[in-house]
Coordinates of N, CA and C in Angstrom, one line a residue:
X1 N -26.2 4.7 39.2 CA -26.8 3.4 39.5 C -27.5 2.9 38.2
X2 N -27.5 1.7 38.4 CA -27.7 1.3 36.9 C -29.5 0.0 37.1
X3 N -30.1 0.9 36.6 CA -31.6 0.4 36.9 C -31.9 -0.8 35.6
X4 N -33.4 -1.7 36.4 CA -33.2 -3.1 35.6 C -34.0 -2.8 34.1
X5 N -33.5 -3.4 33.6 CA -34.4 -3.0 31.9 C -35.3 -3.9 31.6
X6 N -36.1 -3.6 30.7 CA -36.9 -4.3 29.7 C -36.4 -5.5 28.9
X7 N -35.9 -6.5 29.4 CA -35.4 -7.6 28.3 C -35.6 -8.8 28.7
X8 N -35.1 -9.3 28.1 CA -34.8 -10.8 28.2 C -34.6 -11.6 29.6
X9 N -34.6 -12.3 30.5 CA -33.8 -13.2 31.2 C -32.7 -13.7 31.0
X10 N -32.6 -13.9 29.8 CA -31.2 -14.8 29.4 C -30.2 -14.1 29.2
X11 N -30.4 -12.6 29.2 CA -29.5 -10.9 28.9 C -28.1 -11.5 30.5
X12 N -28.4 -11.9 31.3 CA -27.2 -12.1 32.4 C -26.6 -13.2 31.8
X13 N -27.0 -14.3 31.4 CA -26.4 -15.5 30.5 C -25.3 -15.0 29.6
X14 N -26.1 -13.8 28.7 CA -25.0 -13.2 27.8 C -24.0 -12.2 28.1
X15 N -24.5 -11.4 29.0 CA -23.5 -10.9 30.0 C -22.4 -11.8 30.6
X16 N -22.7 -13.0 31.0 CA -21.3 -13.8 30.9 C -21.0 -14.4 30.6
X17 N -21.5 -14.7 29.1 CA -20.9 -15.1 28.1 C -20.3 -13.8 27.4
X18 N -20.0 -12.7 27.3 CA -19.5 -11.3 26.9 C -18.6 -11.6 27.8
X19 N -18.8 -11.3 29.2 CA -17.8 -11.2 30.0 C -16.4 -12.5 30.2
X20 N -16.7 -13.2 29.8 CA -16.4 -14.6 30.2 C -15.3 -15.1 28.4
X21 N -15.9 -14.1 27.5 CA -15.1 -14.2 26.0 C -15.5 -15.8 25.7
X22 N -17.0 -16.4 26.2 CA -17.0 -17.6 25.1 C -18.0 -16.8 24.2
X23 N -17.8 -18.1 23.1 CA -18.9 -17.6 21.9 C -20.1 -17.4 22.6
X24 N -20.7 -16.8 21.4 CA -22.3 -16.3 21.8 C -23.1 -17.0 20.6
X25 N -24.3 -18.0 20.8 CA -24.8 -18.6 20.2 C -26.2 -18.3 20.3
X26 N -27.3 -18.1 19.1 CA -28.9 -17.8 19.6 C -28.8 -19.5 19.6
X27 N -29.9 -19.4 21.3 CA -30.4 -20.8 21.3 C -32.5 -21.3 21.0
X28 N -32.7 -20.4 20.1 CA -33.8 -20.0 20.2 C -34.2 -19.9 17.7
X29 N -35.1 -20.5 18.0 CA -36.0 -20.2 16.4 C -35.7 -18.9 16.0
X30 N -34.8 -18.5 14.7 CA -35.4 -17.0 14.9 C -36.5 -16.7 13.8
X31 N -37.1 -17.7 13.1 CA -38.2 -17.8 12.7 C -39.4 -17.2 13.9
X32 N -39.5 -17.5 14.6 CA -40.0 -17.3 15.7 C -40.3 -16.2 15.9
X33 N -41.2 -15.3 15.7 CA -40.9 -13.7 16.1 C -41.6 -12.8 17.5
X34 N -42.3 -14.1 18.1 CA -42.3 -13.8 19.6 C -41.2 -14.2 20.3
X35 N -40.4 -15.4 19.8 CA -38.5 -15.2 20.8 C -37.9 -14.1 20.3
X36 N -38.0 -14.0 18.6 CA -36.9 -12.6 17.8 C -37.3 -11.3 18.9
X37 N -38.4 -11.0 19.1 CA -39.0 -9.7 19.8 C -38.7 -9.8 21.2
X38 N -38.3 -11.0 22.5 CA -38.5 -10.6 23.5 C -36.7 -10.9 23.6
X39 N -35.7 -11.4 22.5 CA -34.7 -11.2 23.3 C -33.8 -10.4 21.6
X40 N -34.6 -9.8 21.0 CA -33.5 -8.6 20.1 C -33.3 -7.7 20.9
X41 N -33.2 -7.1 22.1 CA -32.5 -6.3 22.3 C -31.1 -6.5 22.8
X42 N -31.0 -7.5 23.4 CA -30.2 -7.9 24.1 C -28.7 -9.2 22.6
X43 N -29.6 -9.5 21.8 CA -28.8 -9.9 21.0 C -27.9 -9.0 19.9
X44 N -28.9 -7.5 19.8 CA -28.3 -6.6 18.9 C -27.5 -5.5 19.5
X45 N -27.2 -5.8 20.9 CA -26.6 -4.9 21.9 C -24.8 -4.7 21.8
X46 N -24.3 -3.9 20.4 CA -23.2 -3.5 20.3 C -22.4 -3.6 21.4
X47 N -22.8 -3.1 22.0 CA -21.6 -2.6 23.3 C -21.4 -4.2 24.0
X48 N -22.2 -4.6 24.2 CA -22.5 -6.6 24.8 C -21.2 -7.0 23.8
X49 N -21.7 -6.9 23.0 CA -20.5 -7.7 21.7 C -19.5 -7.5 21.8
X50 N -19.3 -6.0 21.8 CA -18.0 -5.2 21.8 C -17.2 -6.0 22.9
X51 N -17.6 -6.5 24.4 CA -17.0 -6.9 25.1 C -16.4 -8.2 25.2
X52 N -17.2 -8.8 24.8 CA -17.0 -10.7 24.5 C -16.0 -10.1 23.0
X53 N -16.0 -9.3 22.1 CA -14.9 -10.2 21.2 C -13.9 -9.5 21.7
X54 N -13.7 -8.2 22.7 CA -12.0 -7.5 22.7 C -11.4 -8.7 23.6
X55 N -10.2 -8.9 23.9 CA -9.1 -9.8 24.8 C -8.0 -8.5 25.0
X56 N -7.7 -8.1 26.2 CA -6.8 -7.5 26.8 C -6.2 -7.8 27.4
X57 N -5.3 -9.4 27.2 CA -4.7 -10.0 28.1 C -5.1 -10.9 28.7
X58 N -6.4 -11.0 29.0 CA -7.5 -12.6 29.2 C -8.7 -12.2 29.4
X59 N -9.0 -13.8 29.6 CA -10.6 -13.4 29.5 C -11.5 -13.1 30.9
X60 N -12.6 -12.6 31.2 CA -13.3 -12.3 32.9 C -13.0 -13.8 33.5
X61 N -13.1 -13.3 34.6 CA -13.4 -14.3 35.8 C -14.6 -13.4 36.8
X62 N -14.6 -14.5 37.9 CA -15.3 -14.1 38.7 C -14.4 -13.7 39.9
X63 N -15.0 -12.6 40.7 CA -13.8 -11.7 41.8 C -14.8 -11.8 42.9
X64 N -15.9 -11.9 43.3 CA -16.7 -12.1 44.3 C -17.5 -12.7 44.1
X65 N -18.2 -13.4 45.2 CA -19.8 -14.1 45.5 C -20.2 -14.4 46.7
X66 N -21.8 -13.9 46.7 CA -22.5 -14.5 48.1 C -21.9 -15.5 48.8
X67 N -21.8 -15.4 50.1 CA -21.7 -16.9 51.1 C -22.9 -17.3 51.1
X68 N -24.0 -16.8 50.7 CA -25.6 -17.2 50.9 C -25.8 -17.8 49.5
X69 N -26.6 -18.9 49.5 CA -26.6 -19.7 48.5 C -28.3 -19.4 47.7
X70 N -28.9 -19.4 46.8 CA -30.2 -19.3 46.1 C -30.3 -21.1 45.6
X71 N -31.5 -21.1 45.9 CA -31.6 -22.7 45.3 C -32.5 -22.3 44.0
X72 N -31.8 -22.9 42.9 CA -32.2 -22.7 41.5 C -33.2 -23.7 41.0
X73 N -33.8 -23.6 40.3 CA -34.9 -24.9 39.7 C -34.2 -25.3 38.5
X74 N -34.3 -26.7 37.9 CA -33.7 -27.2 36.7 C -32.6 -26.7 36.5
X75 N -31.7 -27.5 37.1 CA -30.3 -26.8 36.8 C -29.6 -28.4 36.5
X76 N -30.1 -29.3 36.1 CA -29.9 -30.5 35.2 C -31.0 -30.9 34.6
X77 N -30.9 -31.7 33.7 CA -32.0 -31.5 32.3 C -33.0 -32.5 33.4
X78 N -32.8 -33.2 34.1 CA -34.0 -34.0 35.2 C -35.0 -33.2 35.4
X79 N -36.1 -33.2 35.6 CA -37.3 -32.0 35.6 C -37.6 -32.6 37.3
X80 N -37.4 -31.3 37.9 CA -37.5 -31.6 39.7 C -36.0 -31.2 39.9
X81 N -34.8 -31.5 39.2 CA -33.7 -31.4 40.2 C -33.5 -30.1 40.3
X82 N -32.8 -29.1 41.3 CA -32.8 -28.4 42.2 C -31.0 -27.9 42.0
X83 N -30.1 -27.3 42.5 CA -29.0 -26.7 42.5 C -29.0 -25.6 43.6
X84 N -27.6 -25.6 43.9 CA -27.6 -24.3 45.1 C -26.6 -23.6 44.0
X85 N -26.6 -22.0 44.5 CA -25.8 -21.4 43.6 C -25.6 -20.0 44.6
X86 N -24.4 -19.3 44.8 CA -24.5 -18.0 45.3 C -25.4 -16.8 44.9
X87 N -25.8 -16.8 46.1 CA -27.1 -15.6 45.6 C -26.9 -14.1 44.6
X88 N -25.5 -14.6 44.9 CA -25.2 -13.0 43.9 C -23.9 -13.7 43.2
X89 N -23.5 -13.1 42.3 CA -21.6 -12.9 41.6 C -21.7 -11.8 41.1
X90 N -19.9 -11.7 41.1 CA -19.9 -9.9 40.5 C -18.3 -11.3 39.9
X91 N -18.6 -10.3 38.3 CA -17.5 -11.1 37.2 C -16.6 -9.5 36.9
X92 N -15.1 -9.5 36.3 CA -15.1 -8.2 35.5 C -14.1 -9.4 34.5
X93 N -13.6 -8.0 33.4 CA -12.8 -8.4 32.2 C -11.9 -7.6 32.2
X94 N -10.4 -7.2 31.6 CA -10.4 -6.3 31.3 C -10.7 -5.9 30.0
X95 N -10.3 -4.8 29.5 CA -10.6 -4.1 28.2 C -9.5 -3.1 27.7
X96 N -9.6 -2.9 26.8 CA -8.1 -2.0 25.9 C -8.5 -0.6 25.9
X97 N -9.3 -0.2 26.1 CA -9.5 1.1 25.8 C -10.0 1.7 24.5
X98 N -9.8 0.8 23.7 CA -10.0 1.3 22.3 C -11.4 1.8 21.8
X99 N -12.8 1.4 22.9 CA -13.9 1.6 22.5 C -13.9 3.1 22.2
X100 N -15.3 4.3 22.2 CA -15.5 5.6 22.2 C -15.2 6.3 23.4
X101 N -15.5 4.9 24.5 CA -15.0 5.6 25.9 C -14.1 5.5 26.7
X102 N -13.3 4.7 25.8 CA -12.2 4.3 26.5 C -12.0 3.1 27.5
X103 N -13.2 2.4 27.5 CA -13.2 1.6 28.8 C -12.1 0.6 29.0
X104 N -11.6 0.6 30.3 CA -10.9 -0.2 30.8 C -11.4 -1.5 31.0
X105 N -12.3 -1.7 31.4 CA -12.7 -3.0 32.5 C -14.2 -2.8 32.2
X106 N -14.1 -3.8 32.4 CA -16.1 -4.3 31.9 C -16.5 -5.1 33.5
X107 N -17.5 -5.2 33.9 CA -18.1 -5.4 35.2 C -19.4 -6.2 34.9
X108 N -19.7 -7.1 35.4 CA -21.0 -7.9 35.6 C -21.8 -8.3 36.7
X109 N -22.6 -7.7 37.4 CA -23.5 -8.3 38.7 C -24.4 -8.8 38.4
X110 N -24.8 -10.0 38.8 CA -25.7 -10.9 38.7 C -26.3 -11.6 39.9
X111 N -27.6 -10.9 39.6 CA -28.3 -11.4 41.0 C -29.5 -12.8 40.3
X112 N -28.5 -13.7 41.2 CA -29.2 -15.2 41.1 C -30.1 -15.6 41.7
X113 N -30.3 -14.5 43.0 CA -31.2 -15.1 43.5 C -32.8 -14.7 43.2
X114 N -34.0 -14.8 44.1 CA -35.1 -15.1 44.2 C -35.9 -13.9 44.5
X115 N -35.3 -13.0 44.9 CA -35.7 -11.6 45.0 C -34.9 -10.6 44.9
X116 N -35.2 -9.5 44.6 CA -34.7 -8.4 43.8 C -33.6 -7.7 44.7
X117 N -32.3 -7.5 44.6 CA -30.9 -7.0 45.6 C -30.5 -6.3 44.5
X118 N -30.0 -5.4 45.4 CA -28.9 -4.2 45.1 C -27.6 -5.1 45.3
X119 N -26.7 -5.0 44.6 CA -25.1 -5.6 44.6 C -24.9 -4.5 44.2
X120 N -23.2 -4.2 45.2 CA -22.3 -3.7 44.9 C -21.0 -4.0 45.2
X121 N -19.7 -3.3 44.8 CA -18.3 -4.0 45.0 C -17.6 -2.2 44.8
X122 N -16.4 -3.1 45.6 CA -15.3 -1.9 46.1 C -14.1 -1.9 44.5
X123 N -13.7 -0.7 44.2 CA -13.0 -1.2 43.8 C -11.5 -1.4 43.7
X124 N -11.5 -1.3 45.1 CA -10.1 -3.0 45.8 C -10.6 -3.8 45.2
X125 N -11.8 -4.6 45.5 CA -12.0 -6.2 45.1 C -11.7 -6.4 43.7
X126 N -11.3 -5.7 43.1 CA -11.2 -5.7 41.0 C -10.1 -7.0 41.6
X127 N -9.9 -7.4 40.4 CA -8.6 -8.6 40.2 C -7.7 -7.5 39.7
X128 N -6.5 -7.9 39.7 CA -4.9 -7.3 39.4 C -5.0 -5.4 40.0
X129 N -5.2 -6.2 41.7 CA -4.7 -4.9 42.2 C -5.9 -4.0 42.6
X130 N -7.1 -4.3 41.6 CA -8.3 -3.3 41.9 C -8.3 -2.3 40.9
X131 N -9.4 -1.3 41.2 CA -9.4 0.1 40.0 C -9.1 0.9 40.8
X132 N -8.1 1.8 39.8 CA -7.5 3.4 40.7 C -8.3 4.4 39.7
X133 N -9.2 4.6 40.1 CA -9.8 5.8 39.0 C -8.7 6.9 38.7
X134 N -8.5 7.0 37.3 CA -7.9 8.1 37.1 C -8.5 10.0 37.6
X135 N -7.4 10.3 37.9 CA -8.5 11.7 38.5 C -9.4 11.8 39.9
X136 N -9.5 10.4 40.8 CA -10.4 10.0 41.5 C -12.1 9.9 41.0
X137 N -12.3 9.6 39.9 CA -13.6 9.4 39.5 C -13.2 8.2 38.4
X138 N -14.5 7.9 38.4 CA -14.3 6.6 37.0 C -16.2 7.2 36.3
X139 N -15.9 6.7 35.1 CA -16.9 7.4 34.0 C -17.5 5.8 34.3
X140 N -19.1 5.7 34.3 CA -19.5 4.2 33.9 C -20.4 4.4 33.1
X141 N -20.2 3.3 32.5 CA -21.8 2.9 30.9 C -22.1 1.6 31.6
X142 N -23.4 1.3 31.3 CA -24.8 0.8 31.2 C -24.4 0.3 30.5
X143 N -23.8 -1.2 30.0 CA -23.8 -1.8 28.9 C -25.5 -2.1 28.5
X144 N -26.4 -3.0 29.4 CA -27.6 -3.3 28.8 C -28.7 -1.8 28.4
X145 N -28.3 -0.6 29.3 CA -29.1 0.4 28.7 C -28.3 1.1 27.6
X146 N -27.6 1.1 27.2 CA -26.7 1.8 26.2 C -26.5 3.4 26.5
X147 N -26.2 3.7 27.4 CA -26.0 4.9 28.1 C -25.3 5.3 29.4
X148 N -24.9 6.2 29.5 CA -23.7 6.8 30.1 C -24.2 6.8 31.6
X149 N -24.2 6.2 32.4 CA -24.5 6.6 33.9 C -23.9 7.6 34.5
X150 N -22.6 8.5 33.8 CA -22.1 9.2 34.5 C -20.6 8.9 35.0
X151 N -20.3 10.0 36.0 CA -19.2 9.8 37.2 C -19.2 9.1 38.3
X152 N -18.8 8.2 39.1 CA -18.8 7.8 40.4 C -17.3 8.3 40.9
X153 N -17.7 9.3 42.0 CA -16.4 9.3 42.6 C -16.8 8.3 44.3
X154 N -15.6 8.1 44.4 CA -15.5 6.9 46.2 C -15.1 6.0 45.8
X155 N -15.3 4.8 46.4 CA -14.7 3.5 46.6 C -15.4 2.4 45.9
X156 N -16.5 3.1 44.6 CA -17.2 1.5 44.5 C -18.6 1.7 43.7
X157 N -18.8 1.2 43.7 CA -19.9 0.9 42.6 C -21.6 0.3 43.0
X158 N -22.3 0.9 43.5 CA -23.9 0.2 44.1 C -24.5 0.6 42.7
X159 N -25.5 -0.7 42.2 CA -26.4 -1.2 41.4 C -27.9 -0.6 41.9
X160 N -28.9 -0.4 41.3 CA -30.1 -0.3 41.5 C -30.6 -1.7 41.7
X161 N -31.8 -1.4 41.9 CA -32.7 -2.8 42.9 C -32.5 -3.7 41.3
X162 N -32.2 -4.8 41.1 CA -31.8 -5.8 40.2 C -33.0 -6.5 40.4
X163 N -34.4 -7.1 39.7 CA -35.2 -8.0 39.7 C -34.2 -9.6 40.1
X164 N -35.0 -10.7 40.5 CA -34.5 -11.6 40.4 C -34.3 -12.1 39.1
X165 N -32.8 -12.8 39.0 CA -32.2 -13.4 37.9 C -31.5 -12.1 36.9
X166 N -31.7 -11.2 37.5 CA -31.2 -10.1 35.9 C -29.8 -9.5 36.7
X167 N -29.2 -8.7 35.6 CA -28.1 -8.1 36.1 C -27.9 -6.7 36.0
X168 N -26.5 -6.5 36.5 CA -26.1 -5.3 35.8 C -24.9 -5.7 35.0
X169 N -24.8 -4.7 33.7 CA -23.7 -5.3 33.0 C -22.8 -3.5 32.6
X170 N -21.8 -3.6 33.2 CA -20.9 -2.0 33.1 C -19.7 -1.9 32.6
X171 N -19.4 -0.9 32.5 CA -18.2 -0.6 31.6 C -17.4 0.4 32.2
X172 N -16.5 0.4 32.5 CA -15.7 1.8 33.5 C -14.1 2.3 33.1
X173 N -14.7 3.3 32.7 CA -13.4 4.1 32.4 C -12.8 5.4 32.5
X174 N -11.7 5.8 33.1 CA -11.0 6.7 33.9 C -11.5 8.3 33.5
X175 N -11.7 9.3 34.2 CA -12.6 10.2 33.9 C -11.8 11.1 33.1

């Protein structure tokens, strides 16, 4: 399970923008060294990078989301306007394997909504077919903690309690 970190808010933004292969831009002073300090981890996060520049064929999409909607604040530059958005998405990519761990497929859950949820996904729901773990286990990394969560053997993938707005961002590859 992949528990919520110490960072940024804008760390799920980059998660799919990683996931999603658009550029990655600081929108922020970095003269600044109260912004440099509350989102350097998340900007100097190798493995984040590593995912946004590999292309294995194309780039993530999104493979599920809430039927339940979160209503978001400012989500047009109007100050008051309002937005509905699925309370959750789960994004993946694939990947080449070429990292240290071989990963196949990168994974992104993002809980949008307004209080803290566990998301999880099967993986049938993967795009092109789903994941067959090799061996029946799949190895996962923590992209935002930079560490190895281990084996999952079964059907799937459950997240730790996710704060609102943050994510999980993973990596999975055959054991």
């Amino acid at each position: 399970r992949a528990g919520p970190a110490p960072r940024s808010r804008r760390s799920r933004h980059v998660g799919a923008g990683c996931v999603g292969g658009r550029p990655l831009v600081l929108g922020f002073d970095r003269r600044n060294e109260t912004m440099v300090a509350v989102h350097w981890e998340t900007v100097t996060n190798r493995d984040a990078i590593g995912v946004n520049q590999e292309y294995a064929g194309h780039s993530g999409a999104q493979f599920a989301a809430s039927a339940k909607a979160a209503r978001l604040p400012a989500c047009d530059w109007k100050a008051g306007v309002f937005c509905e958005w699925p309370s959750w998405t789960a994004w993946s990519k694939p990947l080449s394997g070429t990292d240290a761990r071989g990963s196949r497929l990168a994974v992104l859950l993002m809980n949008n909504g307004n209080a803290p949820a566990e998301l999880s996904f099967a993986w049938a729901q993967l795009p092109r077919g789903g994941w067959r773990p090799g061996g029946g286990c799949t190895r996962v990394y923590d992209v935002w903690q930079r560490r190895s969560l281990g084996t999952v053997a079964g059907a799937g993938f459950t997240s730790a309690a996710l704060a609102p707005h943050d994510s999980a961002f993973i990596t999975l590859a055959d054991c």
